[in-house]
Short mmCIF file of C-alpha atoms and ligand atoms in Angstrom, two decimals:
data_model
loop_
_atom_site.label_atom_id
_atom_site.label_comp_id
_atom_site.label_asym_id
_atom_site.label_seq_id
_atom_site.Cartn_x
_atom_site.Cartn_y
_atom_site.Cartn_z
CA MET G 1 -11.52 43.67 -92.66
CA ARG G 2 -9.26 45.86 -94.74
CA PHE G 3 -7.53 47.02 -91.56
CA GLU G 4 -6.92 43.42 -90.48
CA ILE G 5 -5.47 42.51 -93.86
CA SER G 6 -3.06 45.42 -93.60
CA LYS G 7 -1.91 44.07 -90.25
CA VAL G 8 -1.32 40.62 -91.74
CA LEU G 9 0.68 42.16 -94.58
CA ASP G 10 2.75 44.09 -92.04
CA ALA G 11 3.43 40.84 -90.22
CA ILE G 12 4.44 39.15 -93.48
CA GLU G 13 6.72 42.11 -94.25
CA GLY G 14 8.83 41.15 -91.23
CA ARG G 15 9.33 37.71 -92.77
CA VAL G 16 10.75 38.63 -96.18
CA CYS G 17 14.39 39.56 -96.58
CA THR G 18 17.34 39.32 -98.94
CA ASP G 19 19.86 38.93 -96.12
CA PRO G 20 21.98 35.84 -96.85
CA SER G 21 22.44 35.18 -93.11
CA LEU G 22 18.75 35.19 -92.24
CA ALA G 23 16.83 33.80 -95.24
CA ARG G 24 15.89 30.14 -94.70
CA ALA G 25 14.39 29.32 -98.09
CA VAL G 26 13.93 30.96 -101.47
CA LEU G 27 10.70 31.27 -103.43
CA ASP G 28 9.21 33.05 -106.41
CA LEU G 29 6.50 35.40 -105.19
CA ALA G 30 4.66 35.35 -108.55
CA GLU G 31 4.27 31.59 -108.21
CA VAL G 32 3.27 31.45 -104.53
CA ILE G 33 0.54 34.08 -104.69
CA ARG G 34 -1.25 31.95 -107.32
CA TYR G 35 -1.55 28.79 -105.22
CA GLN G 36 -5.32 29.11 -105.42
CA ASP G 37 -5.82 25.54 -104.17
CA ILE G 38 -4.44 26.30 -100.71
CA ASP G 39 -7.34 28.58 -99.79
CA GLY G 40 -9.81 28.43 -102.66
CA GLY G 41 -9.83 32.21 -102.85
CA ARG G 42 -8.97 34.88 -105.44
CA PRO G 43 -6.67 34.01 -108.40
CA ALA G 44 -3.80 35.84 -106.69
CA SER G 45 -3.39 36.72 -103.03
CA LEU G 46 -0.41 37.97 -101.08
CA LEU G 47 -1.77 36.22 -97.98
CA ARG G 48 -0.66 32.90 -99.49
CA LEU G 49 2.91 34.01 -98.91
CA GLY G 50 2.07 34.17 -95.21
CA MET G 51 0.60 30.67 -95.30
CA VAL G 52 3.72 29.26 -96.95
CA ILE G 53 5.95 31.07 -94.43
CA ASP G 54 3.86 29.58 -91.60
CA ALA G 55 4.32 26.13 -93.12
CA LEU G 56 8.09 26.67 -93.27
CA SER G 57 8.08 27.83 -89.67
CA ARG G 58 6.26 24.64 -88.64
CA GLU G 59 8.75 22.48 -90.54
CA LEU G 60 11.83 24.23 -89.15
CA GLU G 61 10.28 24.42 -85.67
CA GLU G 62 11.22 28.07 -85.34
CA ASP G 63 9.34 31.33 -85.04
CA SER G 64 10.09 34.42 -87.12
CA VAL G 65 11.47 32.39 -90.02
CA GLN G 66 12.33 34.58 -93.03
CA VAL G 67 12.25 33.81 -96.75
CA TYR G 68 14.11 35.21 -99.74
CA ALA G 69 11.56 36.16 -102.40
CA VAL G 70 12.36 36.89 -106.03
CA VAL G 71 9.69 38.93 -107.73
CA HIS G 72 9.02 39.41 -111.43
CA ARG G 73 8.72 43.13 -112.16
CA ALA G 74 5.31 42.53 -113.77
CA LEU G 75 3.96 41.59 -110.35
CA LEU G 76 4.24 45.21 -109.20
CA SER G 77 1.34 46.01 -111.55
CA ASP G 78 -0.46 42.62 -111.50
CA ALA G 79 -4.20 43.33 -111.78
CA ASP G 80 -5.05 40.12 -109.90
CA LEU G 81 -3.64 41.66 -106.73
CA THR G 82 -5.55 44.32 -104.83
CA SER G 83 -4.21 47.86 -105.08
CA ASN G 84 -3.19 47.57 -101.44
CA GLU G 85 -1.23 44.37 -102.13
CA ARG G 86 0.51 45.97 -105.13
CA MET G 87 1.45 48.94 -102.98
CA VAL G 88 2.88 46.63 -100.32
CA VAL G 89 4.97 44.67 -102.83
CA ARG G 90 6.31 47.93 -104.29
CA ARG G 91 7.31 49.03 -100.80
CA TRP G 92 9.12 45.74 -100.22
CA ALA G 93 10.89 46.22 -103.55
CA ASP G 94 11.91 49.81 -102.72
CA ASP G 95 13.25 48.68 -99.34
CA GLY G 96 15.21 45.77 -100.85
CA LEU G 97 13.22 43.24 -98.82
CA VAL G 98 12.45 41.34 -102.02
CA GLU G 99 14.50 41.05 -105.19
CA VAL G 100 12.72 42.50 -108.22
CA LEU G 101 13.82 41.16 -111.60
CA ASP G 102 12.97 41.90 -115.23
CA ASN G 103 13.31 38.22 -115.92
CA PRO G 104 13.61 35.94 -112.90
CA GLY G 105 14.90 33.12 -115.15
CA ASP G 106 17.11 30.88 -113.06
CA ARG G 107 17.73 33.44 -110.34
CA MET G 108 15.73 31.54 -107.71
CA LEU G 109 17.94 28.48 -108.23
CA GLU G 110 21.08 30.62 -108.40
CA VAL G 111 20.25 32.13 -104.99
CA ALA G 112 19.54 28.65 -103.61
CA ASP G 113 22.85 27.44 -105.02
CA LEU G 114 24.97 30.34 -103.74
CA LEU G 115 23.37 30.37 -100.28
CA GLY G 116 22.65 26.65 -99.85
CA LEU G 117 18.95 27.31 -99.30
CA PRO G 118 16.00 25.04 -99.98
CA VAL G 119 13.62 26.12 -102.77
CA LEU G 120 9.87 26.29 -102.16
CA SER G 121 8.34 25.68 -105.58
CA ARG G 122 6.02 23.43 -107.56
CA VAL G 123 8.22 23.78 -110.65
CA ARG G 124 10.27 20.67 -111.46
CA PHE G 125 13.32 22.33 -113.07
CA ASP G 126 14.06 19.18 -115.10
CA GLY G 127 16.19 21.08 -117.60
CA LEU G 128 18.45 22.56 -114.93
CA ARG G 129 19.61 19.40 -113.21
CA GLY G 130 22.93 19.46 -115.02
CA ARG G 131 23.72 22.96 -113.83
CA PHE G 132 22.45 22.42 -110.28
CA PRO G 133 23.20 18.78 -109.40
CA TRP G 134 21.72 19.17 -105.91
CA LEU G 135 18.28 19.25 -107.57
CA VAL G 136 18.70 15.48 -107.85
CA GLU G 137 21.31 14.71 -105.23
CA GLN G 138 19.60 16.32 -102.25
CA PRO G 139 15.98 15.29 -101.76
CA GLY G 140 14.18 18.07 -99.98
CA ARG G 141 16.24 20.89 -101.54
CA VAL G 142 13.15 21.63 -103.65
CA VAL G 143 9.82 21.10 -101.95
CA ALA G 144 6.39 22.01 -103.28
CA PRO G 145 3.93 23.77 -100.99
CA VAL G 146 0.63 21.91 -101.40
CA PRO G 147 -2.69 22.06 -99.52
CA GLY G 148 -2.80 20.24 -96.19
CA ALA G 149 -5.33 19.88 -93.42
CA GLY G 150 -3.92 22.67 -91.24
CA GLY G 151 -2.45 24.88 -93.99
CA PRO G 152 0.13 24.16 -96.69
CA VAL G 153 2.53 21.26 -96.29
CA PHE G 154 5.63 20.42 -98.35
CA ILE G 155 6.29 17.50 -100.62
CA ALA G 156 9.59 16.80 -102.34
CA HIS G 157 9.92 16.43 -106.11
CA VAL G 158 12.75 13.94 -105.78
CA GLY G 159 13.04 11.23 -103.15
CA GLY G 160 10.71 10.53 -100.29
CA GLY G 161 11.48 13.39 -97.89
CA HIS G 162 9.18 16.30 -97.50
CA ALA G 163 10.85 18.64 -95.02
CA PRO G 164 12.81 21.45 -96.69
CA VAL G 165 16.51 20.63 -96.50
CA ALA G 166 19.26 23.23 -96.50
CA GLY G 167 22.53 22.57 -98.31
CA LYS G 168 25.86 24.34 -98.04
CA ARG G 169 26.84 27.63 -99.60
CA SER G 170 28.56 26.86 -102.89
CA PRO G 171 32.28 27.75 -103.20
CA THR G 172 31.26 30.54 -105.60
CA GLY G 173 28.71 31.75 -103.06
CA MET G 174 31.36 31.88 -100.34
CA LYS G 175 33.65 33.88 -102.61
CA LEU G 176 30.94 36.35 -103.60
CA LEU G 177 29.79 36.77 -100.00
CA ALA G 178 33.30 37.53 -98.78
CA ARG G 179 33.16 40.91 -100.59
CA GLN G 180 30.77 43.84 -100.54
CA TRP G 181 29.43 45.11 -103.84
CA ARG G 182 28.37 48.43 -105.35
CA CYS G 183 25.75 48.93 -108.03
CA PRO G 184 26.40 51.92 -110.34
CA GLU G 185 22.64 52.56 -110.50
CA SER G 186 21.80 55.29 -108.00
CA GLY G 187 19.40 54.27 -105.25
CA CYS G 188 19.90 50.56 -105.83
CA ALA G 189 18.02 48.94 -102.92
CA LEU G 190 20.18 45.80 -103.06
CA PHE G 191 23.73 47.03 -103.60
CA GLY G 192 23.65 50.70 -102.56
CA GLY G 193 24.57 52.46 -99.33
CA GLY G 194 26.96 51.41 -96.64
CA GLY G 195 29.59 53.92 -97.78
CA GLY G 196 31.10 54.49 -101.22
CA GLY G 197 27.68 55.22 -102.66
CA GLY G 198 28.44 58.80 -103.69
CA ALA G 199 27.36 62.13 -102.28
CA PHE G 200 23.69 61.28 -102.29
CA ALA G 201 24.03 57.79 -100.89
CA ASP G 202 22.05 58.83 -97.82
CA LEU G 203 19.08 59.74 -99.96
CA ALA G 204 19.17 56.55 -101.95
CA GLY G 205 16.96 53.61 -101.17
CA GLY G 206 18.73 50.97 -99.16
CA ALA G 207 21.22 53.52 -97.85
CA ASP G 208 20.91 52.13 -94.35
CA ARG G 209 21.53 48.59 -95.51
CA SER G 210 24.52 47.05 -93.81
CA PRO G 211 27.05 45.68 -96.31
CA ALA G 212 26.95 42.51 -94.19
CA ALA G 213 23.31 42.07 -95.25
CA GLN G 214 23.79 42.43 -99.02
CA PRO G 215 22.22 39.69 -101.15
CA PRO G 216 24.44 37.49 -103.31
CA PRO G 217 25.24 39.09 -106.68
CA SER G 218 24.08 37.35 -109.82
CA LEU G 219 26.85 35.85 -111.93
CA ARG G 220 26.55 36.63 -115.62
CA ASN G 221 29.35 35.14 -117.70
CA GLY G 222 31.32 34.97 -114.48
CA VAL G 223 30.85 38.68 -113.75
CA PRO G 224 29.15 39.76 -110.47
CA THR G 225 26.05 41.62 -111.65
CA CYS G 226 23.16 43.45 -110.00
CA PRO G 227 20.18 41.12 -110.50
CA ARG G 228 17.83 44.11 -110.56
CA HIS G 229 19.68 46.47 -112.89
CA GLY G 230 21.82 44.08 -114.91
CA ALA G 231 24.80 46.34 -114.19
CA ARG G 232 28.29 45.10 -113.43
CA LEU G 233 28.96 45.48 -109.69
CA GLY G 234 32.03 47.17 -108.29
CA ASP G 235 34.02 45.49 -105.54
CA GLY G 236 33.60 47.53 -102.34
CA GLY G 237 36.18 45.64 -100.30
CA PRO G 238 35.86 42.83 -97.79
CA ARG G 239 32.43 42.25 -96.31
CA PRO G 240 32.24 42.52 -92.52
CA ARG G 241 32.24 39.14 -90.83
CA THR G 242 29.01 37.98 -89.26
CA GLU G 243 27.71 35.41 -86.84
CA VAL G 244 24.06 34.37 -86.65
CA LEU G 245 22.70 34.15 -83.11
CA ALA G 246 19.34 32.80 -81.99
CA VAL G 247 17.05 33.61 -79.07
CA ARG G 248 15.43 30.64 -77.34
CA VAL G 249 12.72 31.22 -74.76
CA GLY G 250 10.94 28.34 -73.02
CA GLY G 251 12.62 25.86 -75.36
CA LEU G 252 11.42 27.56 -78.56
CA VAL G 253 13.64 29.45 -80.98
CA ARG G 254 11.83 32.78 -81.28
CA ARG G 255 14.08 34.62 -83.69
CA ARG G 256 17.56 34.87 -85.18
CA PHE G 257 19.69 37.96 -85.51
CA VAL G 258 22.93 38.85 -87.19
CA LEU G 259 25.91 40.06 -85.20
CA SER G 260 28.45 41.76 -87.46
CA GLU G 261 31.88 43.23 -86.81
CA GLU G 262 30.40 46.64 -87.57
CA GLN G 263 28.43 47.09 -84.38
CA PRO G 264 27.52 45.42 -81.08
CA VAL G 265 23.99 44.20 -80.41
CA VAL G 266 22.24 44.52 -77.04
CA ALA G 267 19.53 42.06 -76.03
CA GLY G 268 17.16 42.55 -73.13
CA ARG G 269 13.59 43.18 -72.08
CA ALA G 270 13.41 46.39 -74.14
CA PRO G 271 16.84 47.71 -75.22
CA GLU G 272 17.13 51.40 -75.97
CA GLN G 273 20.00 50.88 -78.41
CA GLU G 274 19.32 50.92 -82.13
CA GLY G 275 19.15 47.40 -83.50
CA GLY G 276 18.55 46.01 -79.99
CA ILE G 277 16.87 42.63 -79.60
CA MET G 278 13.66 42.98 -77.58
CA LEU G 279 12.68 39.92 -75.56
CA GLY G 280 9.87 41.37 -73.44
CA GLN G 281 7.01 39.94 -75.54
CA TRP G 282 8.15 36.36 -74.81
CA LEU G 283 8.74 36.70 -71.06
CA ASN G 284 6.56 35.82 -68.08
CA ASP G 285 6.24 38.26 -65.18
CA GLU G 286 9.15 36.86 -63.15
CA ALA G 287 11.48 36.86 -66.14
CA ARG G 288 10.39 40.39 -67.02
CA ARG G 289 11.22 41.58 -63.51
CA TRP G 290 14.65 39.90 -63.58
CA ILE G 291 15.80 40.83 -67.05
CA SER G 292 17.01 44.41 -67.52
CA ARG G 293 15.92 46.60 -70.43
CA GLY G 294 19.38 46.05 -71.87
CA HIS G 295 20.76 42.84 -70.36
CA VAL G 296 23.64 41.46 -72.42
CA ARG G 297 25.81 42.99 -75.16
CA PHE G 298 27.30 40.93 -77.97
CA GLU G 299 30.34 41.96 -80.00
CA LEU G 300 32.10 40.16 -82.80
CA ARG G 301 35.87 40.71 -82.64
CA VAL G 302 38.34 38.83 -84.84
CA GLY G 303 35.85 36.04 -85.25
CA GLU G 304 35.04 35.67 -81.56
CA VAL G 305 31.71 36.46 -79.96
CA ILE G 306 32.26 38.47 -76.77
CA VAL G 307 29.32 38.64 -74.40
CA THR G 308 29.20 41.33 -71.71
CA ASP G 309 26.60 41.47 -69.00
CA VAL G 310 25.18 45.01 -68.84
CA SER G 311 22.30 44.14 -66.49
CA THR G 312 21.45 44.73 -62.84
CA ASN G 313 21.04 41.08 -61.90
CA GLY G 314 23.68 39.26 -63.94
CA SER G 315 23.49 36.26 -66.30
CA GLY G 316 25.11 32.89 -66.76
CA ILE G 317 26.94 30.92 -69.40
CA ARG G 318 25.93 27.35 -70.18
CA PRO G 319 29.08 25.76 -71.64
CA ALA G 320 28.30 23.52 -74.61
CA GLY G 321 24.60 24.12 -73.94
CA SER G 322 24.70 21.99 -70.76
CA MET G 323 21.48 22.21 -68.77
CA ASN G 324 23.25 20.82 -65.70
CA GLU G 325 23.11 23.52 -62.98
CA ALA G 326 26.61 22.57 -61.75
CA ASP G 327 28.08 23.57 -65.14
CA ARG G 328 26.51 27.02 -65.25
CA ILE G 329 29.14 29.77 -65.04
CA PRO G 330 27.86 32.99 -63.49
CA LEU G 331 28.40 36.17 -65.48
CA ALA G 332 28.30 39.09 -63.07
CA PRO G 333 27.17 42.58 -64.11
CA GLN G 334 29.85 44.25 -66.28
CA GLN G 335 31.73 40.98 -66.70
CA SER G 336 32.75 39.84 -70.21
CA ARG G 337 33.48 36.43 -71.64
CA VAL G 338 34.22 34.83 -74.98
CA LEU G 339 31.24 32.74 -76.01
CA GLY G 340 32.58 29.28 -76.90
CA GLU G 341 31.39 27.62 -80.10
CA ASN G 342 28.59 25.68 -78.36
CA ASP G 343 28.04 27.94 -75.36
CA MET G 344 24.91 29.87 -74.72
CA VAL G 345 24.29 32.79 -72.45
CA GLU G 346 21.32 32.49 -70.13
CA LEU G 347 19.68 35.75 -69.08
CA TYR G 348 17.17 33.99 -66.84
CA PRO G 349 16.24 30.30 -66.56
CA GLY G 350 14.86 29.29 -69.96
CA VAL G 351 15.89 32.53 -71.73
CA GLN G 352 18.97 31.74 -73.81
CA ILE G 353 21.01 33.17 -76.67
CA GLY G 354 23.66 31.30 -78.62
CA ARG G 355 24.90 30.51 -82.12
CA ALA G 356 21.88 29.64 -84.24
CA GLU G 357 23.18 26.31 -85.50
CA GLU G 358 23.86 25.18 -81.91
CA LEU G 359 20.48 26.16 -80.54
CA PRO G 360 17.70 23.89 -81.75
CA THR G 361 14.14 24.14 -80.55
CA GLY G 362 13.93 21.76 -77.61
CA ALA G 363 10.23 21.68 -76.85
CA PRO G 364 6.99 20.74 -78.60
CA PHE G 365 6.57 23.52 -81.09
CA THR G 366 3.57 25.69 -81.84
CA PRO G 367 4.71 28.56 -84.05
CA THR G 368 3.14 31.97 -83.80
CA SER G 369 1.24 32.34 -87.04
CA VAL G 370 2.10 35.26 -89.25
CA MET G 371 -1.58 35.06 -90.18
CA ALA G 372 -2.77 35.63 -86.62
CA GLU G 373 -4.52 38.83 -87.68
CA ALA G 374 -6.11 37.30 -90.76
CA PRO G 375 -9.87 37.50 -91.09
CA THR G 376 -11.43 34.04 -90.86
CA MET G 377 -12.42 34.15 -94.54
CA ALA G 378 -8.83 34.19 -95.69
CA MET G 379 -8.08 31.22 -93.50
CA ARG G 380 -10.84 29.02 -94.85
CA LEU G 381 -9.11 25.90 -96.07
CA PRO G 382 -10.49 23.36 -98.50
CA ARG G 383 -11.20 19.96 -97.00
CA PRO G 384 -9.52 17.20 -98.97
ZN1 ZN K 401 21.39 47.62 -108.74
#
């Protein structure tokens, strides 16, 4: 059983991030792990994070949905967690996958405000409605995970909606995310690395973090500050531009990925390139035979997405997402093309990649549970 739980925690690890382009909601880990009513189990359990992520995935009708978790530092030594769970959370903290804070305070709402994300919380935040007007104006921006028949479901605090609703990045958020930032604290997992980190930057945690993936700084008295270390951040120059692309297979959005100006991304059955997007696990036999290991390469150049076929069999472009065969433009091996705003590239019938906001799930959706490896005990749900 212990082995299975480790596998679940590994799966959950792939669903926490502090990347502003990929996070789809923000939550406070200390709160979520204590939702004892969703499984009737121990006072605190990290598996509840997986259940809430699954619920979000169901609501957004997408697989591989990621959440931005803020974590009170006390949680790293919380005796209600197992030693294994504490170790896992510490690893996430060291890798910058979660944001560890001495005092989370309003940080969860600040992140939601800067990034335009929904908040998954049972807290009502009545005293903060002046500072964050969207708490009242946008029903669904804060939804509470509560027990449901097939796992947690969401209910809104304000208004009748219950699906989590994303807003827009605030003007301050856009400004902060146009720059890259440097924390003076050595080995800062959130704002270290990516050049300019000093002679030992390579040894520091988070050294391989792309500046395009840095979280939003915290604003303290108008000064960009490291939320972890409370230190004033240095401006490291403009942040590389990014575009979020999504992979849709058989009508379901399977994952998103970030394309930045810094480096191209290859997608295919099993790309050899670092950072490649592997599709093999979602393909049937015919698709697997057709699609090359590395099939298409994406580059972001002066704001345009360039797609180049690097396969043996070629691909096609579906302009404006048209599923009409007559509209499909063939993309021969080695041929390149600018991907129009609503275009998607089709590697094989039903295997498509395009801009995430233009590529909704178009089929009845059954998400792959992050809890797939969970022992049945952990999945026992109370009957209402
Ligand atoms: Zn720092």
